[in-house]
JSON list of C-alpha atoms in Angstrom, two decimals:
[
{"chain": "A", "resi": 2, "resn": "UNK", "atom": "CA", "xyz": [-14.00, 15.96, -11.44]},
{"chain": "A", "resi": 3, "resn": "UNK", "atom": "CA", "xyz": [-12.10, 16.00, -8.15]},
{"chain": "A", "resi": 4, "resn": "UNK", "atom": "CA", "xyz": [-9.70, 13.39, -6.89]},
{"chain": "A", "resi": 5, "resn": "UNK", "atom": "CA", "xyz": [-9.50, 12.52, -3.21]},
{"chain": "A", "resi": 6, "resn": "UNK", "atom": "CA", "xyz": [-7.51, 10.03, -1.15]},
{"chain": "A", "resi": 7, "resn": "UNK", "atom": "CA", "xyz": [-9.64, 8.33, 1.48]},
{"chain": "A", "resi": 8, "resn": "UNK", "atom": "CA", "xyz": [-8.35, 8.54, 5.07]},
{"chain": "A", "resi": 9, "resn": "UNK", "atom": "CA", "xyz": [-10.95, 6.28, 6.69]},
{"chain": "A", "resi": 10, "resn": "UNK", "atom": "CA", "xyz": [-8.71, 3.20, 6.70]},
{"chain": "A", "resi": 11, "resn": "UNK", "atom": "CA", "xyz": [-5.08, 2.35, 5.85]},
{"chain": "A", "resi": 12, "resn": "UNK", "atom": "CA", "xyz": [-5.99, 1.25, 2.32]},
{"chain": "A", "resi": 13, "resn": "UNK", "atom": "CA", "xyz": [-5.98, 4.89, 1.12]},
{"chain": "A", "resi": 14, "resn": "UNK", "atom": "CA", "xyz": [-8.20, 4.50, -1.93]},
{"chain": "A", "resi": 15, "resn": "UNK", "atom": "CA", "xyz": [-7.89, 7.19, -4.59]},
{"chain": "A", "resi": 16, "resn": "UNK", "atom": "CA", "xyz": [-11.44, 8.23, -5.38]},
{"chain": "A", "resi": 17, "resn": "UNK", "atom": "CA", "xyz": [-12.90, 10.33, -8.15]},
{"chain": "A", "resi": 18, "resn": "UNK", "atom": "CA", "xyz": [-15.83, 12.59, -7.33]},
{"chain": "A", "resi": 19, "resn": "UNK", "atom": "CA", "xyz": [-18.10, 14.01, -10.03]},
{"chain": "A", "resi": 20, "resn": "UNK", "atom": "CA", "xyz": [-21.15, 16.26, -9.79]},
{"chain": "A", "resi": 21, "resn": "UNK", "atom": "CA", "xyz": [-22.51, 18.63, -7.17]},
{"chain": "A", "resi": 22, "resn": "UNK", "atom": "CA", "xyz": [-25.19, 18.74, -4.50]},
{"chain": "A", "resi": 23, "resn": "UNK", "atom": "CA", "xyz": [-27.35, 15.63, -4.49]},
{"chain": "A", "resi": 24, "resn": "UNK", "atom": "CA", "xyz": [-25.90, 14.51, -7.82]},
{"chain": "A", "resi": 25, "resn": "UNK", "atom": "CA", "xyz": [-22.45, 13.51, -6.49]},
{"chain": "A", "resi": 26, "resn": "UNK", "atom": "CA", "xyz": [-21.04, 10.26, -7.85]},
{"chain": "A", "resi": 27, "resn": "UNK", "atom": "CA", "xyz": [-18.05, 8.60, -6.19]},
{"chain": "A", "resi": 28, "resn": "UNK", "atom": "CA", "xyz": [-15.85, 5.97, -7.81]},
{"chain": "A", "resi": 29, "resn": "UNK", "atom": "CA", "xyz": [-12.55, 4.31, -6.90]},
{"chain": "A", "resi": 30, "resn": "UNK", "atom": "CA", "xyz": [-13.57, 3.52, -3.32]},
{"chain": "A", "resi": 31, "resn": "UNK", "atom": "CA", "xyz": [-13.13, -0.04, -2.07]},
{"chain": "A", "resi": 32, "resn": "UNK", "atom": "CA", "xyz": [-15.81, 0.16, 0.60]},
{"chain": "A", "resi": 33, "resn": "UNK", "atom": "CA", "xyz": [-18.98, 2.02, 1.51]},
{"chain": "A", "resi": 34, "resn": "UNK", "atom": "CA", "xyz": [-17.15, 4.02, 4.19]},
{"chain": "A", "resi": 35, "resn": "UNK", "atom": "CA", "xyz": [-14.95, 5.55, 1.49]},
{"chain": "A", "resi": 36, "resn": "UNK", "atom": "CA", "xyz": [-17.98, 6.77, -0.43]},
{"chain": "A", "resi": 37, "resn": "UNK", "atom": "CA", "xyz": [-19.46, 8.23, 2.76]},
{"chain": "A", "resi": 38, "resn": "UNK", "atom": "CA", "xyz": [-16.14, 9.98, 3.49]},
{"chain": "A", "resi": 39, "resn": "UNK", "atom": "CA", "xyz": [-16.03, 11.46, -0.03]},
{"chain": "A", "resi": 40, "resn": "UNK", "atom": "CA", "xyz": [-19.61, 12.75, 0.22]},
{"chain": "A", "resi": 41, "resn": "UNK", "atom": "CA", "xyz": [-18.85, 14.30, 3.61]},
{"chain": "A", "resi": 42, "resn": "UNK", "atom": "CA", "xyz": [-15.69, 15.94, 2.27]},
{"chain": "A", "resi": 43, "resn": "UNK", "atom": "CA", "xyz": [-17.57, 17.46, -0.63]},
{"chain": "A", "resi": 44, "resn": "UNK", "atom": "CA", "xyz": [-20.54, 18.72, 1.39]},
{"chain": "A", "resi": 45, "resn": "UNK", "atom": "CA", "xyz": [-19.38, 19.39, 4.98]},
{"chain": "A", "resi": 46, "resn": "UNK", "atom": "CA", "xyz": [-15.75, 18.50, 5.70]},
{"chain": "A", "resi": 47, "resn": "UNK", "atom": "CA", "xyz": [-14.93, 17.85, 9.35]},
{"chain": "A", "resi": 48, "resn": "UNK", "atom": "CA", "xyz": [-11.71, 17.37, 11.28]},
{"chain": "A", "resi": 49, "resn": "UNK", "atom": "CA", "xyz": [-10.49, 16.57, 14.76]},
{"chain": "A", "resi": 50, "resn": "UNK", "atom": "CA", "xyz": [-8.06, 18.61, 16.83]},
{"chain": "A", "resi": 51, "resn": "UNK", "atom": "CA", "xyz": [-5.39, 17.18, 19.13]},
{"chain": "A", "resi": 52, "resn": "UNK", "atom": "CA", "xyz": [-3.21, 19.79, 20.82]},
{"chain": "A", "resi": 53, "resn": "UNK", "atom": "CA", "xyz": [-2.10, 21.01, 24.25]},
{"chain": "A", "resi": 54, "resn": "UNK", "atom": "CA", "xyz": [-3.22, 23.63, 26.78]},
{"chain": "A", "resi": 55, "resn": "UNK", "atom": "CA", "xyz": [-1.06, 25.52, 29.24]},
{"chain": "A", "resi": 56, "resn": "UNK", "atom": "CA", "xyz": [-1.09, 24.58, 32.91]},
{"chain": "A", "resi": 57, "resn": "UNK", "atom": "CA", "xyz": [0.10, 26.34, 36.07]},
{"chain": "A", "resi": 58, "resn": "UNK", "atom": "CA", "xyz": [2.16, 23.29, 37.07]},
{"chain": "A", "resi": 59, "resn": "UNK", "atom": "CA", "xyz": [5.92, 23.68, 36.53]},
{"chain": "A", "resi": 60, "resn": "UNK", "atom": "CA", "xyz": [6.43, 19.91, 36.44]},
{"chain": "A", "resi": 61, "resn": "UNK", "atom": "CA", "xyz": [3.83, 19.59, 33.61]},
{"chain": "A", "resi": 62, "resn": "UNK", "atom": "CA", "xyz": [3.56, 22.95, 31.81]},
{"chain": "A", "resi": 63, "resn": "UNK", "atom": "CA", "xyz": [1.21, 21.61, 29.13]},
{"chain": "A", "resi": 64, "resn": "UNK", "atom": "CA", "xyz": [-1.64, 19.09, 29.08]},
{"chain": "A", "resi": 65, "resn": "UNK", "atom": "CA", "xyz": [-2.64, 17.16, 25.95]},
{"chain": "A", "resi": 66, "resn": "UNK", "atom": "CA", "xyz": [-6.26, 17.70, 24.88]},
{"chain": "A", "resi": 67, "resn": "UNK", "atom": "CA", "xyz": [-8.58, 16.90, 21.97]},
{"chain": "A", "resi": 68, "resn": "UNK", "atom": "CA", "xyz": [-12.07, 17.71, 20.81]},
{"chain": "A", "resi": 69, "resn": "UNK", "atom": "CA", "xyz": [-14.72, 15.17, 21.79]},
{"chain": "A", "resi": 70, "resn": "UNK", "atom": "CA", "xyz": [-15.86, 14.75, 18.18]},
{"chain": "A", "resi": 71, "resn": "UNK", "atom": "CA", "xyz": [-15.09, 16.16, 14.75]},
{"chain": "A", "resi": 72, "resn": "UNK", "atom": "CA", "xyz": [-15.71, 19.84, 14.10]},
{"chain": "A", "resi": 73, "resn": "UNK", "atom": "CA", "xyz": [-16.37, 21.71, 10.84]},
{"chain": "A", "resi": 74, "resn": "UNK", "atom": "CA", "xyz": [-13.06, 22.15, 9.04]},
{"chain": "A", "resi": 75, "resn": "UNK", "atom": "CA", "xyz": [-13.58, 25.88, 8.62]},
{"chain": "A", "resi": 76, "resn": "UNK", "atom": "CA", "xyz": [-13.81, 26.33, 12.43]},
{"chain": "A", "resi": 77, "resn": "UNK", "atom": "CA", "xyz": [-10.41, 24.80, 13.30]},
{"chain": "A", "resi": 78, "resn": "UNK", "atom": "CA", "xyz": [-8.62, 28.12, 13.77]},
{"chain": "A", "resi": 79, "resn": "UNK", "atom": "CA", "xyz": [-11.52, 29.54, 15.81]},
{"chain": "A", "resi": 80, "resn": "UNK", "atom": "CA", "xyz": [-11.47, 26.55, 18.15]},
{"chain": "A", "resi": 81, "resn": "UNK", "atom": "CA", "xyz": [-7.67, 26.72, 18.43]},
{"chain": "A", "resi": 82, "resn": "UNK", "atom": "CA", "xyz": [-7.94, 30.39, 19.42]},
{"chain": "A", "resi": 83, "resn": "UNK", "atom": "CA", "xyz": [-10.27, 29.40, 22.28]},
{"chain": "A", "resi": 84, "resn": "UNK", "atom": "CA", "xyz": [-8.00, 26.54, 23.36]},
{"chain": "A", "resi": 85, "resn": "UNK", "atom": "CA", "xyz": [-5.00, 28.88, 23.39]},
{"chain": "A", "resi": 86, "resn": "UNK", "atom": "CA", "xyz": [-6.79, 31.18, 25.87]},
{"chain": "A", "resi": 87, "resn": "UNK", "atom": "CA", "xyz": [-7.02, 28.41, 28.49]},
{"chain": "A", "resi": 88, "resn": "UNK", "atom": "CA", "xyz": [-4.66, 27.73, 31.38]},
{"chain": "A", "resi": 89, "resn": "UNK", "atom": "CA", "xyz": [-5.50, 24.66, 33.47]},
{"chain": "A", "resi": 90, "resn": "UNK", "atom": "CA", "xyz": [-5.29, 25.55, 37.17]},
{"chain": "A", "resi": 91, "resn": "UNK", "atom": "CA", "xyz": [-6.44, 22.30, 38.77]},
{"chain": "A", "resi": 92, "resn": "UNK", "atom": "CA", "xyz": [-5.32, 18.71, 38.52]},
{"chain": "A", "resi": 93, "resn": "UNK", "atom": "CA", "xyz": [-7.58, 16.91, 36.05]},
{"chain": "A", "resi": 94, "resn": "UNK", "atom": "CA", "xyz": [-7.96, 13.31, 35.02]},
{"chain": "A", "resi": 95, "resn": "UNK", "atom": "CA", "xyz": [-8.04, 11.84, 31.54]},
{"chain": "A", "resi": 96, "resn": "UNK", "atom": "CA", "xyz": [-11.38, 12.45, 29.83]},
{"chain": "A", "resi": 97, "resn": "UNK", "atom": "CA", "xyz": [-12.25, 15.44, 32.00]},
{"chain": "A", "resi": 98, "resn": "UNK", "atom": "CA", "xyz": [-13.76, 18.43, 30.19]},
{"chain": "A", "resi": 99, "resn": "UNK", "atom": "CA", "xyz": [-11.46, 21.43, 29.84]},
{"chain": "A", "resi": 100, "resn": "UNK", "atom": "CA", "xyz": [-13.80, 23.59, 27.68]},
{"chain": "A", "resi": 101, "resn": "UNK", "atom": "CA", "xyz": [-17.49, 22.69, 27.54]},
{"chain": "A", "resi": 102, "resn": "UNK", "atom": "CA", "xyz": [-19.35, 23.24, 24.25]},
{"chain": "A", "resi": 103, "resn": "UNK", "atom": "CA", "xyz": [-16.54, 25.21, 22.64]},
{"chain": "A", "resi": 104, "resn": "UNK", "atom": "CA", "xyz": [-17.96, 28.03, 20.49]},
{"chain": "A", "resi": 105, "resn": "UNK", "atom": "CA", "xyz": [-21.44, 26.51, 20.74]},
{"chain": "A", "resi": 106, "resn": "UNK", "atom": "CA", "xyz": [-20.45, 23.67, 18.39]},
{"chain": "A", "resi": 107, "resn": "UNK", "atom": "CA", "xyz": [-21.75, 20.97, 20.72]},
{"chain": "A", "resi": 108, "resn": "UNK", "atom": "CA", "xyz": [-18.19, 19.70, 21.16]},
{"chain": "A", "resi": 109, "resn": "UNK", "atom": "CA", "xyz": [-16.11, 19.66, 24.33]},
{"chain": "A", "resi": 110, "resn": "UNK", "atom": "CA", "xyz": [-12.34, 19.98, 24.64]},
{"chain": "A", "resi": 111, "resn": "UNK", "atom": "CA", "xyz": [-11.20, 17.11, 26.88]},
{"chain": "A", "resi": 112, "resn": "UNK", "atom": "CA", "xyz": [-7.96, 16.06, 28.57]},
{"chain": "A", "resi": 113, "resn": "UNK", "atom": "CA", "xyz": [-6.27, 13.07, 26.94]},
{"chain": "A", "resi": 114, "resn": "UNK", "atom": "CA", "xyz": [-3.85, 12.44, 29.79]},
{"chain": "A", "resi": 115, "resn": "UNK", "atom": "CA", "xyz": [-4.14, 11.88, 33.50]},
{"chain": "A", "resi": 116, "resn": "UNK", "atom": "CA", "xyz": [-0.60, 13.13, 34.12]},
{"chain": "A", "resi": 117, "resn": "UNK", "atom": "CA", "xyz": [-1.79, 16.00, 36.32]},
{"chain": "A", "resi": 118, "resn": "UNK", "atom": "CA", "xyz": [-3.69, 13.62, 38.62]},
{"chain": "A", "resi": 119, "resn": "UNK", "atom": "CA", "xyz": [-0.60, 11.42, 38.79]},
{"chain": "A", "resi": 120, "resn": "UNK", "atom": "CA", "xyz": [1.46, 14.38, 40.06]},
{"chain": "A", "resi": 121, "resn": "UNK", "atom": "CA", "xyz": [-0.42, 14.33, 43.33]},
{"chain": "A", "resi": 122, "resn": "UNK", "atom": "CA", "xyz": [0.49, 10.68, 44.05]}
]
C-alpha cells in the first residue's frame, strides 16, 4: 500500500492506494478528482514547469515562462535543459510561444509576462 497526499485542491486528502495496473483501489479521497489524481500518479505522473529564460535586454535579463500543459514527470530535467539553452532576443507578449513543441511532447513553453512588450512603451 502507498500513501499519497492529494494536491488537486487545498483540502489535501491523505489517500491510500492499493494494487497495480487496472486493479488500483484508492481510499481516503474526499472527491472524485482525488481518486483521478491518485490513479494518474500511480500510472503516469505529470507535472508543470514554471521558470525563467534569459533575454538580451539589460533592463529585464530574464523572462518568466511555463509549459502550456503538464508534462511527464520523468521529462522535467530534459525540458529544463532545452529551456536553459534559450535566450529571448525579441520583445514578446504574455502567452507568446518561446519554444514550440518542446522535445516533441506536444507542449509549448510560453511567456507568462508581458514585461518585455512594456519596455517599448
